[in-house]
Structure formats: structure tokens, C-alpha cells
mmCIF file of C-alpha atoms and ligand atoms in Angstrom:
data_model
loop_
_atom_site.group_PDB
_atom_site.id
_atom_site.type_symbol
_atom_site.label_atom_id
_atom_site.label_comp_id
_atom_site.label_asym_id
_atom_site.label_seq_id
_atom_site.Cartn_x
_atom_site.Cartn_y
_atom_site.Cartn_z
ATOM 1 C CA MET A 11 167.479 183.676 127.255
ATOM 2 C CA THR A 12 168.069 179.901 127.120
ATOM 3 C CA PRO A 13 165.689 177.532 128.963
ATOM 4 C CA ILE A 14 168.345 176.750 131.578
ATOM 5 C CA GLN A 15 169.080 180.445 132.150
ATOM 6 C CA GLU A 16 165.312 181.011 132.551
ATOM 7 C CA CYS A 17 165.402 178.472 135.311
ATOM 8 C CA LEU A 18 168.694 179.595 136.861
ATOM 9 C CA ILE A 19 168.337 183.342 136.654
ATOM 10 C CA ASN A 20 164.584 183.997 136.462
ATOM 11 C CA LYS A 21 163.779 181.040 138.765
ATOM 12 C CA SER A 22 161.110 180.018 136.275
ATOM 13 C CA THR A 23 159.123 176.865 137.041
ATOM 14 C CA LYS A 24 157.423 176.954 133.636
ATOM 15 C CA VAL A 25 160.301 175.381 131.729
ATOM 16 C CA ASN A 26 161.648 171.843 132.041
ATOM 17 C CA PRO A 27 165.097 172.030 130.477
ATOM 18 C CA VAL A 28 166.913 168.728 130.004
ATOM 19 C CA TRP A 29 170.475 167.541 129.424
ATOM 20 C CA LEU A 30 172.384 164.514 130.749
ATOM 21 C CA MET A 31 175.700 164.188 132.512
ATOM 22 C CA ARG A 32 178.153 162.349 130.237
ATOM 23 C CA GLN A 33 175.717 162.818 127.356
ATOM 24 C CA ALA A 34 178.601 162.837 124.858
ATOM 25 C CA GLY A 35 180.099 159.430 125.266
ATOM 26 C CA ARG A 36 180.199 155.715 125.126
ATOM 27 C CA TYR A 37 176.460 154.897 124.879
ATOM 28 C CA LEU A 38 176.398 156.629 121.470
ATOM 29 C CA PRO A 39 177.318 154.448 118.442
ATOM 30 C CA GLU A 40 178.624 157.505 116.597
ATOM 31 C CA PHE A 41 180.992 158.245 119.514
ATOM 32 C CA ARG A 42 182.194 154.633 119.649
ATOM 33 C CA GLU A 43 182.963 154.791 115.965
ATOM 34 C CA ILE A 44 185.215 157.828 116.386
ATOM 35 C CA ARG A 45 186.789 156.254 119.471
ATOM 36 C CA ARG A 46 187.716 153.076 117.585
ATOM 37 C CA SER A 47 190.081 154.960 115.337
ATOM 38 C CA ASN A 48 191.350 157.218 118.166
ATOM 39 C CA PRO A 49 192.792 154.951 120.862
ATOM 40 C CA ASP A 50 194.578 157.752 122.719
ATOM 41 C CA PHE A 51 191.846 159.407 124.814
ATOM 42 C CA ILE A 52 193.823 162.524 125.807
ATOM 43 C CA LYS A 53 194.764 163.104 122.177
ATOM 44 C CA LEU A 54 191.111 162.814 121.234
ATOM 45 C CA CYS A 55 190.195 165.430 123.867
ATOM 46 C CA LEU A 56 192.866 167.690 122.340
ATOM 47 C CA ASN A 57 191.604 167.210 118.788
ATOM 48 C CA HIS A 58 189.243 170.180 118.657
ATOM 49 C CA THR A 59 187.654 169.170 115.350
ATOM 50 C CA LEU A 60 186.640 165.711 116.577
ATOM 51 C CA ALA A 61 185.829 167.029 120.064
ATOM 52 C CA GLU A 62 183.424 169.513 118.448
ATOM 53 C CA GLU A 63 181.748 166.753 116.504
ATOM 54 C CA ILE A 64 181.406 164.597 119.655
ATOM 55 C CA THR A 65 180.061 167.509 121.725
ATOM 56 C CA LEU A 66 177.337 168.088 119.139
ATOM 57 C CA GLN A 67 176.401 164.418 118.624
ATOM 58 C CA PRO A 68 173.866 164.291 121.493
ATOM 59 C CA ILE A 69 172.508 167.734 120.564
ATOM 60 C CA LYS A 70 171.808 166.651 116.995
ATOM 61 C CA ARG A 71 170.174 163.416 118.101
ATOM 62 C CA PHE A 72 168.135 164.491 121.129
ATOM 63 C CA GLY A 73 168.008 168.296 121.047
ATOM 64 C CA PHE A 74 169.180 168.668 124.669
ATOM 65 C CA ASP A 75 169.041 172.200 126.114
ATOM 66 C CA ALA A 76 172.771 172.303 126.779
ATOM 67 C CA ALA A 77 175.948 170.998 125.226
ATOM 68 C CA ILE A 78 178.724 169.965 127.611
ATOM 69 C CA ILE A 79 182.144 170.089 126.008
ATOM 70 C CA PHE A 80 183.799 166.810 125.202
ATOM 71 C CA SER A 81 186.793 166.905 127.522
ATOM 72 C CA ASP A 82 187.685 165.374 130.885
ATOM 73 C CA ILE A 83 188.245 166.482 134.468
ATOM 74 C CA LEU A 84 191.724 164.899 134.262
ATOM 75 C CA MET A 85 192.836 167.481 131.690
ATOM 76 C CA VAL A 86 193.902 169.683 134.643
ATOM 77 C CA PRO A 87 196.433 167.159 136.060
ATOM 78 C CA TYR A 88 197.529 166.623 132.440
ATOM 79 C CA GLY A 89 197.890 170.386 131.935
ATOM 80 C CA ILE A 90 200.204 170.739 134.958
ATOM 81 C CA GLY A 91 202.408 167.915 133.731
ATOM 82 C CA GLN A 92 201.273 164.688 135.403
ATOM 83 C CA THR A 93 201.060 161.762 132.981
ATOM 84 C CA VAL A 94 197.442 160.701 132.362
ATOM 85 C CA LYS A 95 196.571 157.586 130.384
ATOM 86 C CA PHE A 96 193.290 155.803 129.833
ATOM 87 C CA LYS A 97 193.531 152.039 129.581
ATOM 88 C CA LYS A 98 190.850 150.038 127.846
ATOM 89 C CA ASN A 99 188.403 148.393 130.270
ATOM 90 C CA PHE A 100 190.369 149.828 133.192
ATOM 91 C CA GLY A 101 189.937 153.612 133.257
ATOM 92 C CA PRO A 102 192.421 156.347 134.060
ATOM 93 C CA SER A 103 195.962 155.639 135.145
ATOM 94 C CA LEU A 104 198.123 158.560 136.299
ATOM 95 C CA GLY A 105 201.897 158.812 136.611
ATOM 96 C CA THR A 106 204.007 159.406 139.730
ATOM 97 C CA ILE A 107 203.888 162.999 140.944
ATOM 98 C CA ASP A 108 207.052 165.030 140.610
ATOM 99 C CA LEU A 109 206.182 167.914 142.927
ATOM 100 C CA ASN A 110 209.049 170.118 141.723
ATOM 101 C CA LYS A 111 207.991 169.632 138.138
ATOM 102 C CA ILE A 112 204.304 170.376 138.608
ATOM 103 C CA GLN A 113 205.075 173.345 140.854
ATOM 104 C CA SER A 114 207.258 174.913 138.213
ATOM 105 C CA VAL A 115 204.611 174.904 135.469
ATOM 106 C CA SER A 116 203.782 178.464 134.494
ATOM 107 C CA GLU A 117 200.232 179.647 133.950
ATOM 108 C CA ASP A 118 201.065 180.341 130.296
ATOM 109 C CA LYS A 119 202.432 176.843 129.786
ATOM 110 C CA PHE A 120 199.311 175.322 131.387
ATOM 111 C CA THR A 121 197.058 177.358 129.088
ATOM 112 C CA GLU A 122 199.186 176.396 126.109
ATOM 113 C CA ASN A 123 198.898 172.688 127.010
ATOM 114 C CA LEU A 124 195.103 172.978 127.003
ATOM 115 C CA LEU A 125 194.647 175.414 124.079
ATOM 116 C CA PRO A 126 192.578 172.941 121.976
ATOM 117 C CA VAL A 127 189.964 172.840 124.776
ATOM 118 C CA TYR A 128 189.536 176.603 124.542
ATOM 119 C CA LYS A 129 189.553 176.499 120.746
ATOM 120 C CA LEU A 130 186.769 173.895 120.994
ATOM 121 C CA LEU A 131 184.671 176.276 123.080
ATOM 122 C CA SER A 132 185.230 179.284 120.839
ATOM 123 C CA ASN A 133 184.348 177.263 117.750
ATOM 124 C CA LEU A 134 181.222 175.839 119.384
ATOM 125 C CA LYS A 135 180.083 179.263 120.530
ATOM 126 C CA ASN A 136 179.520 180.210 116.900
ATOM 127 C CA THR A 137 177.637 177.103 115.790
ATOM 128 C CA LYS A 138 173.990 177.363 114.843
ATOM 129 C CA ASP A 139 173.032 174.436 117.105
ATOM 130 C CA LEU A 140 174.065 176.433 120.144
ATOM 131 C CA GLU A 141 172.271 179.715 119.410
ATOM 132 C CA THR A 142 169.441 178.793 121.766
ATOM 133 C CA ARG A 143 171.333 176.520 124.108
ATOM 134 C CA ASP A 144 173.873 176.683 126.872
ATOM 135 C CA LEU A 145 177.461 175.651 126.420
ATOM 136 C CA ILE A 146 178.674 174.027 129.622
ATOM 137 C CA GLY A 147 182.334 174.114 130.568
ATOM 138 C CA PHE A 148 183.451 172.048 133.551
ATOM 139 C CA VAL A 149 186.148 171.221 136.042
ATOM 140 C CA GLY A 150 186.750 168.520 138.615
ATOM 141 C CA ALA A 151 186.575 169.785 142.199
ATOM 142 C CA PRO A 152 189.925 169.941 144.029
ATOM 143 C CA TRP A 153 189.072 166.922 146.219
ATOM 144 C CA THR A 154 188.186 164.660 143.283
ATOM 145 C CA LEU A 155 191.297 165.705 141.349
ATOM 146 C CA LEU A 156 193.448 165.211 144.462
ATOM 147 C CA VAL A 157 192.011 161.696 144.698
ATOM 148 C CA TYR A 158 193.018 160.815 141.135
ATOM 149 C CA MET A 159 196.402 162.542 141.398
ATOM 150 C CA ILE A 160 197.457 160.704 144.565
ATOM 151 C CA ASN A 161 195.536 157.433 144.167
ATOM 152 C CA LYS A 162 196.569 157.323 140.477
ATOM 153 C CA VAL A 163 193.683 155.052 139.522
ATOM 154 C CA SER A 164 189.938 155.237 140.026
ATOM 155 C CA PRO A 165 189.088 155.030 143.744
ATOM 156 C CA LYS A 166 186.085 152.816 143.013
ATOM 157 C CA ASN A 167 187.703 150.107 145.146
ATOM 158 C CA GLY A 168 188.646 152.627 147.856
ATOM 159 C CA LEU A 169 191.595 154.948 148.506
ATOM 160 C CA SER A 170 195.101 153.554 148.845
ATOM 161 C CA GLN A 171 196.193 152.814 152.448
ATOM 162 C CA ASP A 172 198.734 155.628 152.585
ATOM 163 C CA PHE A 173 196.553 158.205 150.828
ATOM 164 C CA PHE A 174 196.652 160.759 153.684
ATOM 165 C CA LYS A 175 200.236 159.994 154.753
ATOM 166 C CA ASP A 176 202.075 162.910 153.151
ATOM 167 C CA LYS A 177 200.308 165.982 154.540
ATOM 168 C CA ILE A 178 202.723 168.410 152.888
ATOM 169 C CA LEU A 179 202.139 166.865 149.484
ATOM 170 C CA ILE A 180 198.360 167.057 149.971
ATOM 171 C CA ASN A 181 198.511 170.726 150.955
ATOM 172 C CA GLU A 182 200.800 171.619 148.068
ATOM 173 C CA ILE A 183 198.555 169.858 145.567
ATOM 174 C CA LEU A 184 195.416 171.506 146.943
ATOM 175 C CA ASN A 185 197.046 174.941 146.580
ATOM 176 C CA LEU A 186 198.175 174.137 143.073
ATOM 177 C CA LEU A 187 194.740 172.855 142.106
ATOM 178 C CA ASP A 188 193.007 175.969 143.407
ATOM 179 C CA ARG A 189 195.266 178.084 141.201
ATOM 180 C CA PHE A 190 195.107 176.020 138.023
ATOM 181 C CA ILE A 191 191.433 175.064 138.197
ATOM 182 C CA LYS A 192 190.686 178.805 138.359
ATOM 183 C CA ILE A 193 192.803 179.433 135.283
ATOM 184 C CA HIS A 194 190.991 176.609 133.498
ATOM 185 C CA ILE A 195 187.642 178.104 134.497
ATOM 186 C CA GLU A 196 188.579 181.599 133.363
ATOM 187 C CA ASN A 197 189.925 180.315 130.036
ATOM 188 C CA GLN A 198 186.733 178.347 129.409
ATOM 189 C CA ILE A 199 184.515 181.327 130.190
ATOM 190 C CA LYS A 200 186.583 183.669 128.005
ATOM 191 C CA ALA A 201 186.293 181.133 125.177
ATOM 192 C CA GLY A 202 182.500 180.931 125.439
ATOM 193 C CA ALA A 203 181.282 178.689 128.284
ATOM 194 C CA THR A 204 177.938 180.054 129.532
ATOM 195 C CA ILE A 205 177.766 177.824 132.621
ATOM 196 C CA ILE A 206 180.442 176.038 134.670
ATOM 197 C CA GLN A 207 179.751 172.711 136.363
ATOM 198 C CA ILE A 208 182.024 171.499 139.166
ATOM 199 C CA PHE A 209 182.144 167.684 139.362
ATOM 200 C CA ASP A 210 183.047 166.364 142.808
ATOM 201 C CA SER A 211 182.360 162.762 141.868
ATOM 202 C CA TRP A 212 184.203 161.298 144.868
ATOM 203 C CA ALA A 213 182.984 163.760 147.528
ATOM 204 C CA GLY A 214 181.270 160.796 149.217
ATOM 205 C CA LEU A 215 184.715 159.440 150.166
ATOM 206 C CA ILE A 216 185.389 162.387 152.490
ATOM 207 C CA LYS A 217 184.884 161.182 156.056
ATOM 208 C CA GLU A 218 186.491 164.027 158.040
ATOM 209 C CA ASP A 219 188.072 167.474 157.522
ATOM 210 C CA PHE A 220 185.071 168.567 155.468
ATOM 211 C CA ASP A 221 186.156 172.224 155.588
ATOM 212 C CA LYS A 222 189.578 171.446 154.182
ATOM 213 C CA PHE A 223 188.575 168.980 151.478
ATOM 214 C CA LEU A 224 185.032 169.943 150.555
ATOM 215 C CA TYR A 225 183.654 173.289 151.699
ATOM 216 C CA ASP A 226 186.665 175.635 151.539
ATOM 217 C CA PRO A 227 188.057 174.569 148.144
ATOM 218 C CA THR A 228 184.635 174.427 146.496
ATOM 219 C CA LEU A 229 183.526 177.767 147.936
ATOM 220 C CA SER A 230 186.733 179.335 146.602
ATOM 221 C CA LEU A 231 185.895 178.127 143.069
ATOM 222 C CA VAL A 232 182.191 178.988 143.283
ATOM 223 C CA ASN A 233 182.972 182.573 144.314
ATOM 224 C CA TYR A 234 185.500 182.796 141.518
ATOM 225 C CA VAL A 235 182.998 181.705 138.851
ATOM 226 C CA LYS A 236 180.285 183.999 140.203
ATOM 227 C CA ASN A 237 182.676 186.956 140.083
ATOM 228 C CA LEU A 238 183.173 186.252 136.397
ATOM 229 C CA GLY A 239 179.409 186.650 135.966
ATOM 230 C CA VAL A 240 178.606 183.050 135.028
ATOM 231 C CA PRO A 241 176.277 180.595 136.839
ATOM 232 C CA VAL A 242 177.928 177.635 138.550
ATOM 233 C CA ILE A 243 176.471 174.180 139.193
ATOM 234 C CA CYS A 244 177.914 171.916 141.908
ATOM 235 C CA PHE A 245 177.708 168.131 141.953
ATOM 236 C CA PRO A 246 179.107 166.843 145.267
ATOM 237 C CA ARG A 247 178.185 163.223 144.572
ATOM 238 C CA GLY A 248 177.566 160.985 147.549
ATOM 239 C CA ILE A 249 177.717 163.507 150.412
ATOM 240 C CA THR A 250 175.154 162.998 153.162
ATOM 241 C CA ASP A 251 174.160 166.627 153.757
ATOM 242 C CA TYR A 252 173.272 168.483 150.554
ATOM 243 C CA VAL A 253 171.439 171.169 152.558
ATOM 244 C CA ARG A 254 174.493 172.069 154.604
ATOM 245 C CA PHE A 255 176.696 171.973 151.501
ATOM 246 C CA THR A 256 174.377 174.291 149.601
ATOM 247 C CA LYS A 257 174.037 176.737 152.476
ATOM 248 C CA ILE A 258 177.817 177.017 152.875
ATOM 249 C CA VAL A 259 178.949 176.895 149.247
ATOM 250 C CA LYS A 260 175.959 178.703 147.663
ATOM 251 C CA PRO A 261 176.212 177.481 144.064
ATOM 252 C CA SER A 262 173.777 178.909 141.476
ATOM 253 C CA MET A 263 172.291 175.408 141.167
ATOM 254 C CA ILE A 264 172.855 172.078 142.895
ATOM 255 C CA ASN A 265 172.953 168.756 141.024
ATOM 256 C CA ILE A 266 171.664 165.987 143.297
ATOM 257 C CA ASP A 267 172.609 162.319 143.152
ATOM 258 C CA TYR A 268 170.044 159.511 143.213
ATOM 259 C CA ASN A 269 170.322 158.867 146.954
ATOM 260 C CA VAL A 270 168.998 162.336 147.793
ATOM 261 C CA ASP A 271 165.379 162.659 148.909
ATOM 262 C CA PRO A 272 164.148 165.526 146.683
ATOM 263 C CA GLU A 273 161.093 166.260 148.822
ATOM 264 C CA HIS A 274 163.197 166.870 151.896
ATOM 265 C CA LEU A 275 165.520 169.076 149.868
ATOM 266 C CA ILE A 276 162.939 171.488 148.459
ATOM 267 C CA LYS A 277 161.571 172.087 151.927
ATOM 268 C CA SER A 278 164.985 173.381 152.991
ATOM 269 C CA LEU A 279 166.432 174.968 149.839
ATOM 270 C CA ASP A 280 165.263 177.695 147.514
ATOM 271 C CA ILE A 281 167.990 177.484 144.866
ATOM 272 C CA PRO A 282 167.375 175.776 141.497
ATOM 273 C CA ILE A 283 167.976 172.030 141.504
ATOM 274 C CA GLN A 284 169.216 169.723 138.741
ATOM 275 C CA GLY A 285 169.284 165.975 138.310
ATOM 276 C CA GLY A 286 168.468 163.047 140.538
ATOM 277 C CA LEU A 287 167.235 160.206 138.331
ATOM 278 C CA ASP A 288 169.217 157.008 138.835
ATOM 279 C CA PRO A 289 170.977 156.284 135.505
ATOM 280 C CA LYS A 290 170.222 152.574 136.050
ATOM 281 C CA ILE A 291 166.530 153.352 135.419
ATOM 282 C CA LEU A 292 167.516 153.856 131.776
ATOM 283 C CA LEU A 293 168.493 150.178 131.704
ATOM 284 C CA SER A 294 164.996 149.030 132.761
ATOM 285 C CA ASN A 295 161.891 149.539 130.607
ATOM 286 C CA LYS A 296 159.972 152.498 129.190
ATOM 287 C CA GLU A 297 157.066 152.250 131.623
ATOM 288 C CA ASN A 298 159.329 152.333 134.652
ATOM 289 C CA LEU A 299 161.374 155.140 133.080
ATOM 290 C CA ASN A 300 158.252 157.230 132.470
ATOM 291 C CA ASN A 301 157.005 156.716 136.018
ATOM 292 C CA GLN A 302 160.328 157.655 137.575
ATOM 293 C CA ILE A 303 160.714 160.750 135.384
ATOM 294 C CA ARG A 304 157.199 161.930 136.229
ATOM 295 C CA LYS A 305 157.913 161.393 139.901
ATOM 296 C CA TYR A 306 160.774 163.915 139.769
ATOM 297 C CA LEU A 307 158.861 166.388 137.589
ATOM 298 C CA GLU A 308 155.846 166.217 139.905
ATOM 299 C CA ILE A 309 157.923 166.853 143.021
ATOM 300 C CA PHE A 310 159.640 169.804 141.331
ATOM 301 C CA LYS A 311 156.591 171.288 139.586
ATOM 302 C CA ASP A 312 156.745 174.485 141.678
ATOM 303 C CA HIS A 313 160.524 174.617 141.967
ATOM 304 C CA PRO A 314 163.075 175.724 139.314
ATOM 305 C CA TYR A 315 164.338 172.374 138.053
ATOM 306 C CA VAL A 316 166.619 171.162 135.268
ATOM 307 C CA PHE A 317 166.042 167.543 134.374
ATOM 308 C CA ASN A 318 169.222 165.437 134.510
ATOM 309 C CA LEU A 319 170.545 162.237 136.075
ATOM 310 C CA GLY A 320 171.939 161.493 139.525
ATOM 311 C CA HIS A 321 175.253 160.457 137.917
ATOM 312 C CA GLY A 322 176.589 160.029 134.366
ATOM 313 C CA ILE A 323 174.653 158.041 131.784
ATOM 314 C CA LEU A 324 175.876 154.428 131.685
ATOM 315 C CA PRO A 325 177.710 153.135 128.582
ATOM 316 C CA GLU A 326 175.242 150.238 128.203
ATOM 317 C CA THR A 327 172.223 152.598 127.876
ATOM 318 C CA GLU A 328 170.160 152.109 124.736
ATOM 319 C CA VAL A 329 169.698 155.158 122.572
ATOM 320 C CA ASP A 330 165.957 154.439 122.357
ATOM 321 C CA MET A 331 165.570 154.946 126.090
ATOM 322 C CA VAL A 332 167.210 158.375 125.821
ATOM 323 C CA TYR A 333 164.718 159.428 123.106
ATOM 324 C CA GLU A 334 161.958 158.248 125.447
ATOM 325 C CA LEU A 335 163.413 160.246 128.346
ATOM 326 C CA VAL A 336 163.564 163.487 126.372
ATOM 327 C CA GLU A 337 160.038 163.022 125.009
ATOM 328 C CA THR A 338 158.615 162.326 128.460
ATOM 329 C CA VAL A 339 160.248 165.424 129.955
ATOM 330 C CA ARG A 340 159.147 167.630 127.043
ATOM 331 C CA ASP A 341 155.557 166.322 127.069
ATOM 332 C CA TYR A 342 155.112 166.744 130.794
ATOM 333 C CA LYS A 343 152.447 169.302 131.658
HETATM 334 O O1 1CP B 422 179.070 164.462 127.803
HETATM 335 C C1 1CP B 422 180.006 164.484 128.587
HETATM 336 O O2 1CP B 422 179.819 164.667 129.757
HETATM 337 C C2 1CP B 422 181.354 164.256 127.991
HETATM 338 C C3 1CP B 422 182.459 164.987 128.640
HETATM 339 C C4 1CP B 422 182.999 164.315 129.910
HETATM 340 C C5 1CP B 422 182.818 164.743 131.228
HETATM 341 C C6 1CP B 422 181.926 165.854 131.724
HETATM 342 C C7 1CP B 422 183.863 163.200 129.934
HETATM 343 C C8 1CP B 422 184.280 162.416 128.769
HETATM 344 N N1 1CP B 422 184.294 163.028 131.240
HETATM 345 C C9 1CP B 422 183.656 163.943 132.047
HETATM 346 C C10 1CP B 422 183.794 164.133 133.483
HETATM 347 C C11 1CP B 422 184.485 163.116 134.295
HETATM 348 N N2 1CP B 422 185.599 162.376 133.968
HETATM 349 C C12 1CP B 422 184.142 162.818 135.635
HETATM 350 C C13 1CP B 422 183.036 163.520 136.407
HETATM 351 C C14 1CP B 422 181.682 163.007 136.097
HETATM 352 C C15 1CP B 422 181.380 161.610 136.578
HETATM 353 O O3 1CP B 422 181.524 161.330 137.783
HETATM 354 O O4 1CP B 422 180.960 160.797 135.738
HETATM 355 C C16 1CP B 422 185.025 161.836 136.093
HETATM 356 C C17 1CP B 422 185.034 161.172 137.455
HETATM 357 C C18 1CP B 422 185.948 161.556 135.037
HETATM 358 C C19 1CP B 422 187.101 160.623 135.073
HETATM 359 C C20 1CP B 422 186.953 159.603 134.015
HETATM 360 N N3 1CP B 422 187.229 159.834 132.693
HETATM 361 C C21 1CP B 422 186.405 158.310 134.124
HETATM 362 C C22 1CP B 422 185.871 157.681 135.400
HETATM 363 C C23 1CP B 422 186.848 156.706 135.943
HETATM 364 C C24 1CP B 422 186.461 156.183 137.295
HETATM 365 O O5 1CP B 422 187.084 156.624 138.288
HETATM 366 O O6 1CP B 422 185.582 155.308 137.386
HETATM 367 C C25 1CP B 422 186.429 157.734 132.846
HETATM 368 C C26 1CP B 422 186.015 156.351 132.446
HETATM 369 C C27 1CP B 422 186.926 158.730 131.953
HETATM 370 C C28 1CP B 422 187.080 158.601 130.491
HETATM 371 C C29 1CP B 422 186.044 159.338 129.724
HETATM 372 N N4 1CP B 422 185.777 160.681 129.864
HETATM 373 C C30 1CP B 422 184.804 161.056 128.982
HETATM 374 C C31 1CP B 422 184.456 159.878 128.215
HETATM 375 C C32 1CP B 422 183.471 159.841 127.103
HETATM 376 C C33 1CP B 422 185.219 158.822 128.702
HETATM 377 C C34 1CP B 422 185.220 157.390 128.210
HETATM 378 C C35 1CP B 422 186.321 157.204 127.260
HETATM 379 C C36 1CP B 422 186.291 155.870 126.612
HETATM 380 O O7 1CP B 422 186.675 154.893 127.248
HETATM 381 O O8 1CP B 422 185.866 155.812 125.447
#
């Protein structure tokens, strides 16, 4: 059994597994080198040879307990036929939605569009580096994908004024996403994913209709993954009530963001917890980093806990600080 499975399934508090959200990415010089000669991000995600190399880069360097596939949550909108581009220093930029077009995509065509992602997983499954580690597949939650599909650019400056205007369009997209995200999950599990993580990075933007946008669609996916016999981790970043979310959605493990008070949480929840550390701490100094890491490990010493961050690692993070993080977690007694 892998260290994370020990924690997730056996509820062991004796292990301190560690991996980092967005661990395969821009803070790594070896990733930036590959990226320089591969300007088309979607193409890079669909190049299973390079994607395999990128997935394994952080494993080779830091020995994390899990590899997360090099891919993106926006591969689902891409797979159903919406144009997805990544512009330098800007982020994702999606095309206008043609509802007829995306509704007519067959399940086979969707799977065919994303075949390299599944090939990546099946190749990784057989690599020596992953014999004792988990291989994490992932999806964006319906809400977060809806946000990108309708807003068309990152909502970091807020949602467009008319975001909620077309109720029919919203409902149609949510139905479509439920169907295709499930296909993407099943394909990833069949190809070798041992855990699925659901990223709801913009859950904090939901201000009303929580059942419709947060609880119902996530519960539908969580039940689906569990029925396939694989653990599922939820990351509803920015919501105010993680306890309520966890009680309704019942994921196998909950990834907390850095605004969550972990002490309050363990008093109310008995499921394994992952994450929490503010990624900005990695931009400070080693002493501060060590103190903050120990704070989390101390709070969780009698609770099944996987060490991770409260959001993705920042591109400006120095590699040295990541070595320090892993060493501190591993040395903690
Ligand atoms: O190690 C890994 O995690 C690599 C695989 C991975 C994952 C899990 C990538 C590669 N993206 C993701 C998930 C993802 N993608 C999320 C959820 C996690 C989170 O909140 O960080 C989100 C919101 C996206 C969308 C996305 N893709 C963004 C954010 C844009 C915004 O709204 O601010 C960006 C910048 C990307 C591009 C991307 N995806 C992955 C990488 C390495 C990159 C950077 C590409 C580059 O510019 O070189």
C-alpha cells in the first residue's frame, strides 16, 4: 500500500505523505526548458512523451509520494470542442460557445480527442518510479469549468456582468459537464489513475444557489468515482464552510485552502485532510517555512493527514525551498 493509501484507507496517522498541487510546472527549470520549445500548451498536454517526462520531473527531484499527471482542467472544454488557448503572461482564453456543436459531440469523439492523456496514464502506470507511489488523475469541478467556459478568461478579476444571464445555457452546460467529466474520470481510472482529485478552484465565487453550483454537481462526481472503487479528493477553494461541504459531499479526503482554520476543522471532521500551507510561505525564508510546516504537522499529529499546499505552488518558488519543505516533512517526528 502507498503512503497516501495508508492514510486514506487505513486512516493511519503514522505516515506523513507529501506532494504539492501544481508540482509539475513553471517553478521547475527543467519544465521551463521544455516549455520554451513548445509554445502551444494544449499540444504539449497532448504530447504523451513530453507529458510523461514533465509528470516525473518533480518525482525524480523531490521523491514526492504521488505523481499528478501533467494535463489541465481545461482539457474537458477542449475535448467537447470549445477552443482553448493559453496566451503568454495572460492565461487561458476560450472561444465562443456553439451550443449545438458541443452538444453533438459523441462520447467516442471526446475520448478520441483526449486519447494522449489516457496513453500518458497507462505509460506512467508501468514506470519504476511509480511502483510505490500514487498516480493522481484529476478533473475541474463543473462550477469551475462553467466559469471558464462562459467567462472565457480567468475570473481573477471577477465574473463578467452577464455571466448568469442565459439560464438555459448554464443548465445545458452543467448537464454536459456532468456527462463528460464522468467519462474523463472513468477513462483516467481505466488507464491507471489510483486517485482522482476534483479541483474547484473558483468555488469561492459562488454566492448563492450552492446546491445547484456546488453541492449537487460535486456529489454526483464523488459518488461516481467512489463507485469505481477509487478514492476521491475534493478541493473547493475559497468556500466558507468546509465542514458543511464535507458532510454533504463526503469525499474520501478534503484538501483545505490556507484560509481554513485546521484546528476547528479536526474537531468537526473525521475524514483524512490534505493541504493548507499558504504557497506564499515558500517565497519567504527557510526558518519561517519550517515553523509553518511544523505548525500543520503538529495540529494533525493524531489525524490522517497528507502534507500539501493551500493552493498551487507559485511559479516564482525557488527549488531549494521545495527541497527544504520535503526534508522538513520527512524528518518530522
Ligand atoms: O503538477 C501539476 O499539477 C501539473 C498539472 C496541472 C494541474 C493539476 C496543470 C498544468 N494545471 C492543473 C490544474 C488547473 N489548471 C487548475 C486547478 C488548480 C489550481 O487552481 O491551480 C486551474 C484553475 C487551471 C487553469 C489554468 N491552466 C491556469 C490558471 C489560470 C487562472 O485562471 O488564473 C493556468 C495558468 C493554466 C496553465 C497551466 N496548467 C498547467 C501548467 C503547468 C500551466 C502553466 C503553463 C505555462 O504557462 O507554462
